[in-house]
PDB file of C-alpha atoms and ligand atoms in Angstrom:
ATOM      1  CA  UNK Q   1     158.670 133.240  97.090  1.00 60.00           C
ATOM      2  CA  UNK Q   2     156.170 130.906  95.250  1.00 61.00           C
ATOM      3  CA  UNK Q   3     154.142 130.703  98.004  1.00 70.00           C
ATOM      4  CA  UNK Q   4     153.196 135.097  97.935  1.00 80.00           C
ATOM      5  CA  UNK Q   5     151.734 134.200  94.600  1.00 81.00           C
ATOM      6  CA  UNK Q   6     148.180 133.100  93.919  1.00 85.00           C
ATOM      7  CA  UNK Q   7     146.953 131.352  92.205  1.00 86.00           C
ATOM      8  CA  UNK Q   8     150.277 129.418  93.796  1.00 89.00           C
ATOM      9  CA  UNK Q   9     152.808 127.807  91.169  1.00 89.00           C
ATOM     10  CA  UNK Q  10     153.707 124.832  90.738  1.00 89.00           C
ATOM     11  CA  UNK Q  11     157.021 123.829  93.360  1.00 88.00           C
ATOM     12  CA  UNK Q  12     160.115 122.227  93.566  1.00 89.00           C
ATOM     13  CA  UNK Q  13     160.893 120.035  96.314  1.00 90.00           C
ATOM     14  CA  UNK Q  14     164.100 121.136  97.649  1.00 91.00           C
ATOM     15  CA  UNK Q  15     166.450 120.944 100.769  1.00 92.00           C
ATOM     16  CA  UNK Q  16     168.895 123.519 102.156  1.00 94.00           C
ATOM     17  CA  UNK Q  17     172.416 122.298 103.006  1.00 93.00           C
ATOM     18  CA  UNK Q  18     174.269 123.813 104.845  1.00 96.00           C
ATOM     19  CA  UNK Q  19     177.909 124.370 103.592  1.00 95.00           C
ATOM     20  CA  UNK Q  20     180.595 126.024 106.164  1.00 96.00           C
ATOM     21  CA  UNK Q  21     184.137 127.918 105.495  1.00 97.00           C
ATOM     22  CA  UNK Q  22     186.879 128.300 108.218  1.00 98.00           C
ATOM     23  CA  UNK Q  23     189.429 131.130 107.608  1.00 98.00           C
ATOM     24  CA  UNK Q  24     192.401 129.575 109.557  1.00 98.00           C
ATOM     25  CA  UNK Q  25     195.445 131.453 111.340  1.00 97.00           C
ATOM     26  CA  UNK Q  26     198.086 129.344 108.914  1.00 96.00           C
ATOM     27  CA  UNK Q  27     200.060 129.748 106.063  1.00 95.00           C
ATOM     28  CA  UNK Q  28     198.973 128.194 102.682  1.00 93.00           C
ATOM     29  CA  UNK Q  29     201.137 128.325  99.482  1.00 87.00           C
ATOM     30  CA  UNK Q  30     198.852 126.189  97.745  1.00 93.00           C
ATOM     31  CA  UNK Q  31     195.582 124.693  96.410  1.00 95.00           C
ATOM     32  CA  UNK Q  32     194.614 121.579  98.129  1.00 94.00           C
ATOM     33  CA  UNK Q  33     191.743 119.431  97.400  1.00 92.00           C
ATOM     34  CA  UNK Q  34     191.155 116.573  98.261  1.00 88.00           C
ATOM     35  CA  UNK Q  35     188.533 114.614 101.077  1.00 83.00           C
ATOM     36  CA  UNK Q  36     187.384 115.210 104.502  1.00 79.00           C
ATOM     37  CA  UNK Q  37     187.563 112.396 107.351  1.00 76.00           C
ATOM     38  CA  UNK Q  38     184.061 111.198 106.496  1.00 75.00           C
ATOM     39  CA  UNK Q  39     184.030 111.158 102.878  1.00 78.00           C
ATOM     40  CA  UNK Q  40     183.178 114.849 101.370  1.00 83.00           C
ATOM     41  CA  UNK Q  41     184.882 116.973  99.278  1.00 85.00           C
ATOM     42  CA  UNK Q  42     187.470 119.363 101.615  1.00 92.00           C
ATOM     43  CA  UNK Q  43     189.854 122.087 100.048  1.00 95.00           C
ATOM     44  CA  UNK Q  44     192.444 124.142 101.529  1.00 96.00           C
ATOM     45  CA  UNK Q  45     193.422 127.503  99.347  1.00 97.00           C
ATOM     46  CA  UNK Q  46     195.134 130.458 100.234  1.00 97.00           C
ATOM     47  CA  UNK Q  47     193.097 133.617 101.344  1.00 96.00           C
ATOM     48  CA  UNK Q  48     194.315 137.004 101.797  1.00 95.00           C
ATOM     49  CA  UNK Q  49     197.738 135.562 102.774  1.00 96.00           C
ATOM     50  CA  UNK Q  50     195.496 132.869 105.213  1.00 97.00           C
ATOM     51  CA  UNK Q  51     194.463 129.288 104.796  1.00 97.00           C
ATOM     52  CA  UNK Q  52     190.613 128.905 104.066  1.00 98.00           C
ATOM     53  CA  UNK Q  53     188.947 125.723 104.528  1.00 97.00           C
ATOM     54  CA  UNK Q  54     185.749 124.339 103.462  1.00 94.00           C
ATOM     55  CA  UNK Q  55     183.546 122.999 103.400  1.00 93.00           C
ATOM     56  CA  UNK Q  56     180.514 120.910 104.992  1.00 94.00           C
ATOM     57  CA  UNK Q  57     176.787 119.377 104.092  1.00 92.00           C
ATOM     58  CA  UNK Q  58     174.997 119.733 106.700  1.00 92.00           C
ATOM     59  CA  UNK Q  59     170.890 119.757 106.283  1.00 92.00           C
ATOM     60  CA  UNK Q  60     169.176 122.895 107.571  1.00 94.00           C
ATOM     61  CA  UNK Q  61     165.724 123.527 108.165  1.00 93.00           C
ATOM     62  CA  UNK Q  62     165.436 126.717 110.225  1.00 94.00           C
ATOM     63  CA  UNK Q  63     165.651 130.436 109.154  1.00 95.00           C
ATOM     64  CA  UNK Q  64     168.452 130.952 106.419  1.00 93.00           C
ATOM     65  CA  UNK Q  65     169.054 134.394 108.206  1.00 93.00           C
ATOM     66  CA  UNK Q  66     169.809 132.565 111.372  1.00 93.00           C
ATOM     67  CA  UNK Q  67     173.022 130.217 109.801  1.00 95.00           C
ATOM     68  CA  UNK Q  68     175.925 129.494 112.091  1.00 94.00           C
ATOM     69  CA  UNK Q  69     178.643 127.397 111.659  1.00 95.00           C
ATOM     70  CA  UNK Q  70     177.507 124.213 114.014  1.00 95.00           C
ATOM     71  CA  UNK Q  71     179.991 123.127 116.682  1.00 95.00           C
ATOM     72  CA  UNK Q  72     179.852 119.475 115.083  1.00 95.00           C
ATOM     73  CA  UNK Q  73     181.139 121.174 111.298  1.00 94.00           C
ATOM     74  CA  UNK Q  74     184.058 123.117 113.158  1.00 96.00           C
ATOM     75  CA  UNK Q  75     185.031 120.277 115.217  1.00 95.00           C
ATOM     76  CA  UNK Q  76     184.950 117.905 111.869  1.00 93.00           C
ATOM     77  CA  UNK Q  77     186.830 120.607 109.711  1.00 95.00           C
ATOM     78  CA  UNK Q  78     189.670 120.774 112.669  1.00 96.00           C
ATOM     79  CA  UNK Q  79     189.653 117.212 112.935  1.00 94.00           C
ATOM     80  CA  UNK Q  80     190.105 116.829 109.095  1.00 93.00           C
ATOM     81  CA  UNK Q  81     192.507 120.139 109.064  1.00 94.00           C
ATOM     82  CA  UNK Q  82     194.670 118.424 111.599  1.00 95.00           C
ATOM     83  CA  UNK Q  83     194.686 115.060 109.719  1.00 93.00           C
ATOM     84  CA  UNK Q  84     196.643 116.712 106.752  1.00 92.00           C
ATOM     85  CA  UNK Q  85     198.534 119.325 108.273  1.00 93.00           C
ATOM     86  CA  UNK Q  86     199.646 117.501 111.754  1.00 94.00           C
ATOM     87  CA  UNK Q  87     202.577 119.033 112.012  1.00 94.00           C
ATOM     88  CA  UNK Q  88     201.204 122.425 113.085  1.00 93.00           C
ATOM     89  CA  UNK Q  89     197.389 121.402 114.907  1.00 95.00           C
ATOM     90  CA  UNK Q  90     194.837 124.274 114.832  1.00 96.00           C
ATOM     91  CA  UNK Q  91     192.410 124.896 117.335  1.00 97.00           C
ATOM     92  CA  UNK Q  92     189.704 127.062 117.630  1.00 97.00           C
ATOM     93  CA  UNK Q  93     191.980 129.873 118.552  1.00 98.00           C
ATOM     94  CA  UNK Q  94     193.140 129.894 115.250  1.00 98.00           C
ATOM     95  CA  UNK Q  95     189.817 130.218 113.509  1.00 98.00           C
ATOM     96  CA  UNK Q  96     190.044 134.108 112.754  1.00 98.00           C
ATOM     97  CA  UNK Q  97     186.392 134.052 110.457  1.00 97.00           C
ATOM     98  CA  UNK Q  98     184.116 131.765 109.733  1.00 97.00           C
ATOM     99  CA  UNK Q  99     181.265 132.038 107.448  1.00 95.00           C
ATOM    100  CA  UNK Q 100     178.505 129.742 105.506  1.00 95.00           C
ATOM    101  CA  UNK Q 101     176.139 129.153 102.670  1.00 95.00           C
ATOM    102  CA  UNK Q 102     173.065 127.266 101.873  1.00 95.00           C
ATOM    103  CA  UNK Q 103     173.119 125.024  98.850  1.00 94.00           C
ATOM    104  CA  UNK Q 104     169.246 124.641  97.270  1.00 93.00           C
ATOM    105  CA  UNK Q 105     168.923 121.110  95.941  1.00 92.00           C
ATOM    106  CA  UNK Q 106     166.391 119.117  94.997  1.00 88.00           C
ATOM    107  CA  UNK Q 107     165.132 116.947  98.122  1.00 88.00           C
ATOM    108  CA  UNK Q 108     166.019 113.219  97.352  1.00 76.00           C
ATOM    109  CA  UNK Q 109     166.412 110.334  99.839  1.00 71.00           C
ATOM    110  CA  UNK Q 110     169.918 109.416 100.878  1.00 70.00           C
ATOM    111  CA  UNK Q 111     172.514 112.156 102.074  1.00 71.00           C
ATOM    112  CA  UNK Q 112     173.045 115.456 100.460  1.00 69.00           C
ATOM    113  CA  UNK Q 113     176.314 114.970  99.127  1.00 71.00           C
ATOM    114  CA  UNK Q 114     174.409 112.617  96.415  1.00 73.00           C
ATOM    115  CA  UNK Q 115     171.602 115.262  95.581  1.00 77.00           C
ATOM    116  CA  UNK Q 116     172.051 116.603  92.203  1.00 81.00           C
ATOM    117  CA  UNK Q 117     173.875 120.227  92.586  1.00 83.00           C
ATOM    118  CA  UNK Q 118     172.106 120.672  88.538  1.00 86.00           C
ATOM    119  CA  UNK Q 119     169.976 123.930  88.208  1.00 91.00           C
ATOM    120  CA  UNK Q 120     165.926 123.548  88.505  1.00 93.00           C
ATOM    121  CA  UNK Q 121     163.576 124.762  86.185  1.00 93.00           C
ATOM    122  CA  UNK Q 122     160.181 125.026  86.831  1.00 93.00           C
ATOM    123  CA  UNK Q 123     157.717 126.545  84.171  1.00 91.00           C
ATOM    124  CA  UNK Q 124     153.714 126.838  83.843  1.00 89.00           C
ATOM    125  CA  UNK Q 125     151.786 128.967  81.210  1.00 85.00           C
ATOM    126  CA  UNK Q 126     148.301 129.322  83.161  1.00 84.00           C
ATOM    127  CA  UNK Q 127     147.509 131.266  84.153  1.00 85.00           C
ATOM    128  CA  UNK Q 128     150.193 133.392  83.437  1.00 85.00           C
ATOM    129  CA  UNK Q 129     153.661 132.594  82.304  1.00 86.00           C
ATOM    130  CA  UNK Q 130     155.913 131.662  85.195  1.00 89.00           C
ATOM    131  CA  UNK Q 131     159.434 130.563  85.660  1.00 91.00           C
ATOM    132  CA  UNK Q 132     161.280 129.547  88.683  1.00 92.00           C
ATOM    133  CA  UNK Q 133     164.812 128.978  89.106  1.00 93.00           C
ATOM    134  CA  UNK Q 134     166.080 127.076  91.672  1.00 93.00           C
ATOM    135  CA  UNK Q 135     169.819 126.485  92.476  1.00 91.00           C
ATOM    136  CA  UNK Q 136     172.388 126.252  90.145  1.00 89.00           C
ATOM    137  CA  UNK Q 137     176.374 126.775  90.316  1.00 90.00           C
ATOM    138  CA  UNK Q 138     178.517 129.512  90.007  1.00 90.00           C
ATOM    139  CA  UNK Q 139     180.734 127.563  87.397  1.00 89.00           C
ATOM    140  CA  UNK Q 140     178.071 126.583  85.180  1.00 89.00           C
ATOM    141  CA  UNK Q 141     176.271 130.237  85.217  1.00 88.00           C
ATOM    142  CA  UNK Q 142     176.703 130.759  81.250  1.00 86.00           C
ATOM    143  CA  UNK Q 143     175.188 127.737  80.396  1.00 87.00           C
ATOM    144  CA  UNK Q 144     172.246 127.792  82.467  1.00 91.00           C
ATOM    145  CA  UNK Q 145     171.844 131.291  81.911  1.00 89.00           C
ATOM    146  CA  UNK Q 146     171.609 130.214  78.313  1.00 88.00           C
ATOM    147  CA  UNK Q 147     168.714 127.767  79.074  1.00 91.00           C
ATOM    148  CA  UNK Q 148     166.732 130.090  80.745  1.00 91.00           C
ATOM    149  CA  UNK Q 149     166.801 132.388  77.833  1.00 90.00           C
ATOM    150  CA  UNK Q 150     165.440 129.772  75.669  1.00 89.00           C
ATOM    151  CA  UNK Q 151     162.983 128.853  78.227  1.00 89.00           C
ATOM    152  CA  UNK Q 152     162.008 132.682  78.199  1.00 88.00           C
ATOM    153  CA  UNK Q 153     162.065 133.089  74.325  1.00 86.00           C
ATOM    154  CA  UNK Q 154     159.513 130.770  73.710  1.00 84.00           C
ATOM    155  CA  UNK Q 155     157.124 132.884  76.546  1.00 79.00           C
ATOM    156  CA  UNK Q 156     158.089 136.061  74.929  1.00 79.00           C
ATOM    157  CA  UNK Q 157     157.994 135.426  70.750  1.00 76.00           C
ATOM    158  CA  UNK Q 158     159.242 138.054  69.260  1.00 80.00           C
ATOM    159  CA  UNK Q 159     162.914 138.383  71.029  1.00 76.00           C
ATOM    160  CA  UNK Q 160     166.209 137.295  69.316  1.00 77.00           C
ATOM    161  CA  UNK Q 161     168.866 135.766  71.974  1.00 77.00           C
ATOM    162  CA  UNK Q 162     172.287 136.891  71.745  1.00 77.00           C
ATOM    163  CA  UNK Q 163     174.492 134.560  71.248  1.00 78.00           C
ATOM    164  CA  UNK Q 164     177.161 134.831  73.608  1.00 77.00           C
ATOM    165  CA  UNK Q 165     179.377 131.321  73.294  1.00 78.00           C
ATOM    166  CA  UNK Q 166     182.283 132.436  71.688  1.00 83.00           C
ATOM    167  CA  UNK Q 167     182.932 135.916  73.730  1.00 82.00           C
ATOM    168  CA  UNK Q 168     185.752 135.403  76.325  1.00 81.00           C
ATOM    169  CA  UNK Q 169     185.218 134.901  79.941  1.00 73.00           C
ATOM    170  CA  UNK Q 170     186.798 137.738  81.928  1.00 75.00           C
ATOM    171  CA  UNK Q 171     190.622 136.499  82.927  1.00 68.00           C
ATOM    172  CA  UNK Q 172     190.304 135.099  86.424  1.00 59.00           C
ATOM    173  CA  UNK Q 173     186.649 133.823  86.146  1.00 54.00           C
ATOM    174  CA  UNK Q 174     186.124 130.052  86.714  1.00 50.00           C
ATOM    175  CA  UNK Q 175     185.756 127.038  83.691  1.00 47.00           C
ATOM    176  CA  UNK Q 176     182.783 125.060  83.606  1.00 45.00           C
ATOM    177  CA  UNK Q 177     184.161 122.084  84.293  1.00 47.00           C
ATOM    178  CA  UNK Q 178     185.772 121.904  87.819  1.00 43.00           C
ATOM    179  CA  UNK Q 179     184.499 119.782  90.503  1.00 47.00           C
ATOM    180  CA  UNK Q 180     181.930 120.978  92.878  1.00 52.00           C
ATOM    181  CA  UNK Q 181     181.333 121.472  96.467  1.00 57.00           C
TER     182      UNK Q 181
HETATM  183  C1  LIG E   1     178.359 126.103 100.527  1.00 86.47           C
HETATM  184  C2  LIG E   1     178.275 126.386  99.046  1.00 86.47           C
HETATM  185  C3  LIG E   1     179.232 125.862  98.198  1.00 86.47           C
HETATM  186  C4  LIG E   1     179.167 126.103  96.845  1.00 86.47           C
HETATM  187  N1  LIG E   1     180.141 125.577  96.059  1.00 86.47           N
HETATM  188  C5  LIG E   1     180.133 125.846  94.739  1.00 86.47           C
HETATM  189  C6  LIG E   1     181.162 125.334  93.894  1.00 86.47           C
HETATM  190  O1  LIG E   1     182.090 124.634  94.347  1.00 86.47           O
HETATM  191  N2  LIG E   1     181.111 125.611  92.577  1.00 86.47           N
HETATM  192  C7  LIG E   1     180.119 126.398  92.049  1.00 86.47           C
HETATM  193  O2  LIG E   1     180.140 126.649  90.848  1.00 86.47           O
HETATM  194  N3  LIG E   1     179.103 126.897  92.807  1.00 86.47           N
HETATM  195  C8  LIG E   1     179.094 126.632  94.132  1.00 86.47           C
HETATM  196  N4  LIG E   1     178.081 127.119  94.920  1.00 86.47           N
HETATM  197  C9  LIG E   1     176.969 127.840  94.261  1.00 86.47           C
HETATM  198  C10 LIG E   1     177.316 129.306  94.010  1.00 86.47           C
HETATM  199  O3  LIG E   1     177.745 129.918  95.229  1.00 86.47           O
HETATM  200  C11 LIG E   1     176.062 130.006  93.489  1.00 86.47           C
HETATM  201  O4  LIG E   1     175.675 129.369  92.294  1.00 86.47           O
HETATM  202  C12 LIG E   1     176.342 131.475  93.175  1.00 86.47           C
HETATM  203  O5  LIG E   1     176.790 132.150  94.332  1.00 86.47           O
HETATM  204  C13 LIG E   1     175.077 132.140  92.657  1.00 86.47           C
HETATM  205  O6  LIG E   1     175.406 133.490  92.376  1.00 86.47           O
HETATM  206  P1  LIG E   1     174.286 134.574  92.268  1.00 86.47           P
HETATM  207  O7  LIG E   1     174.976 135.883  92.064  1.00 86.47           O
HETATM  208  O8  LIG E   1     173.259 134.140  91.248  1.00 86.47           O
HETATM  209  O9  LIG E   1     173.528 134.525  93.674  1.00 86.47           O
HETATM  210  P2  LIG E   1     174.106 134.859  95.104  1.00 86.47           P
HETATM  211  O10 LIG E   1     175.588 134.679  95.192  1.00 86.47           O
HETATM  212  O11 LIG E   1     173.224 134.098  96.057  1.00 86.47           O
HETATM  213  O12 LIG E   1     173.832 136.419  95.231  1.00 86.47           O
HETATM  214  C14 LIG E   1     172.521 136.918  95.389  1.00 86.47           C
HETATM  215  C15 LIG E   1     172.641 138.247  96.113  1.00 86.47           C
HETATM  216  O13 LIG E   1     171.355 138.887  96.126  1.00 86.47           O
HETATM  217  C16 LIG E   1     171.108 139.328  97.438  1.00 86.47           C
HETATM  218  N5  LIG E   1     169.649 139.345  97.617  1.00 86.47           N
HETATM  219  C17 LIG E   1     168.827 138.285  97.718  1.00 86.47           C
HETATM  220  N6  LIG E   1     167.554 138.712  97.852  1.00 86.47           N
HETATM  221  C18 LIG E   1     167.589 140.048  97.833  1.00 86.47           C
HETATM  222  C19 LIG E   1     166.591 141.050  97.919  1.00 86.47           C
HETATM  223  N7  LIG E   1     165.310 140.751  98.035  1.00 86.47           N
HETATM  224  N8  LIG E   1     166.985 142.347  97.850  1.00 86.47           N
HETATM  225  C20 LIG E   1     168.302 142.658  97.706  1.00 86.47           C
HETATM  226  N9  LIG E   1     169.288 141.744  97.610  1.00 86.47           N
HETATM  227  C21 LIG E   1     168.938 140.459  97.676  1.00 86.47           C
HETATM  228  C22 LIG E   1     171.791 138.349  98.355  1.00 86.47           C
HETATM  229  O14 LIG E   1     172.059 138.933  99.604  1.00 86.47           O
HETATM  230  C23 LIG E   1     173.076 138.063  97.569  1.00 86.47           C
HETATM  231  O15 LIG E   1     174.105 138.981  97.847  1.00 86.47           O
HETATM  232  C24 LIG E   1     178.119 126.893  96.281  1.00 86.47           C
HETATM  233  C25 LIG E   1     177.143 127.431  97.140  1.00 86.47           C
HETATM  234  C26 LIG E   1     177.213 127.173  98.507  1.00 86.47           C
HETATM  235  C27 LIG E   1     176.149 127.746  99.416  1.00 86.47           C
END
């Protein structure tokens, strides 16, 4: 987007990773989460009466319109599938959907499971005000949203921010402080 906008803004460095789901042809009575065969996190959950498994990290640099799951991420999530339920193997008969994701994180050496999954921020006042947002979590939205209100306060004096810390979350949405994928 930054890049339609001249004079151009200042940019984050980031990197798309790729993060893949598996809707599997099993039962699954319960949350399980715990590690793939090489080291990431893995979960198992239950999914409209279905096991769904995810997930991967796998770098992407071509169109995000164009993401598939990659042979290697089915045949890893199988593999790992397999490994903790090897009393009933799946195949890829049993994969019934499949879907994935992109991550956005900031572009560091070393493998994409160690890149920082904290929101971005990028601001700059000339020649205009500008703000760019770039990744973030689901399970953090409140508090980030509550930074970039702040951030946007001090570009447009004259607004009060609601304070919004001690009105309930909605029953069924997610805490703040679970683990990531
Ligand atoms: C693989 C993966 C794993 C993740 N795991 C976790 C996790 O474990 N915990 C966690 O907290 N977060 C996780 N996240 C991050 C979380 O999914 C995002 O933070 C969250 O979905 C952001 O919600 P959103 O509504 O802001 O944006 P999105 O969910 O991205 O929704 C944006 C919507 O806007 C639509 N849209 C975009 N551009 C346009 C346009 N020009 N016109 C019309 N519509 C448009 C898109 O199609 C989309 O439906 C994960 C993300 C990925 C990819």
């Amino acid at each position: 987007m930054g890049d339609r906008i001249h004079p151009a803004p200042p940019q984050s460095d980031v990197q798309l990773v790729q993060g893949n789901h598996l809707l599997l042809d099993r039962d699954c009575p319960s949350y399980i989460y715990t590690e793939s065969l090489d080291g990431r996190v893995m979960f198992f959950r239950p999914w409209h009466g279905r096991m769904l498994a995810g997930t991967t990290e796998t770098p992407f640099d071509g169109d995000p319109d164009s993401i598939r799951p990659t042979e290697q991420e089915i045949r890893r999530m199988l593999g790992t599938c397999n490994h903790f339920f090897p009393h009933s193997p799946c195949t890829e008969a049993d994969i019934l959907e499949s879907y994935c994701g992109l991550r956005v994180l900031p572009k560091a050496g070393g493998s994409a499971f160690a890149a920082s999954r904290k929101m971005q921020i990028i601001t700059a006042s000339d020649p205009a005000p500008y703000m760019a947002v770039y990744g973030g979590k689901l399970t953090t939205y409140r508090r980030e949203s509550e930074k970039v209100l702040h951030i946007l306060a001090r570009l447009l004096p004259g607004h009060r921010i609601s304070d919004t810390r001690h009105i309930r979350l909605q029953a069924g949405a997610s805490s703040s402080r679970s683990r990531t994928c």
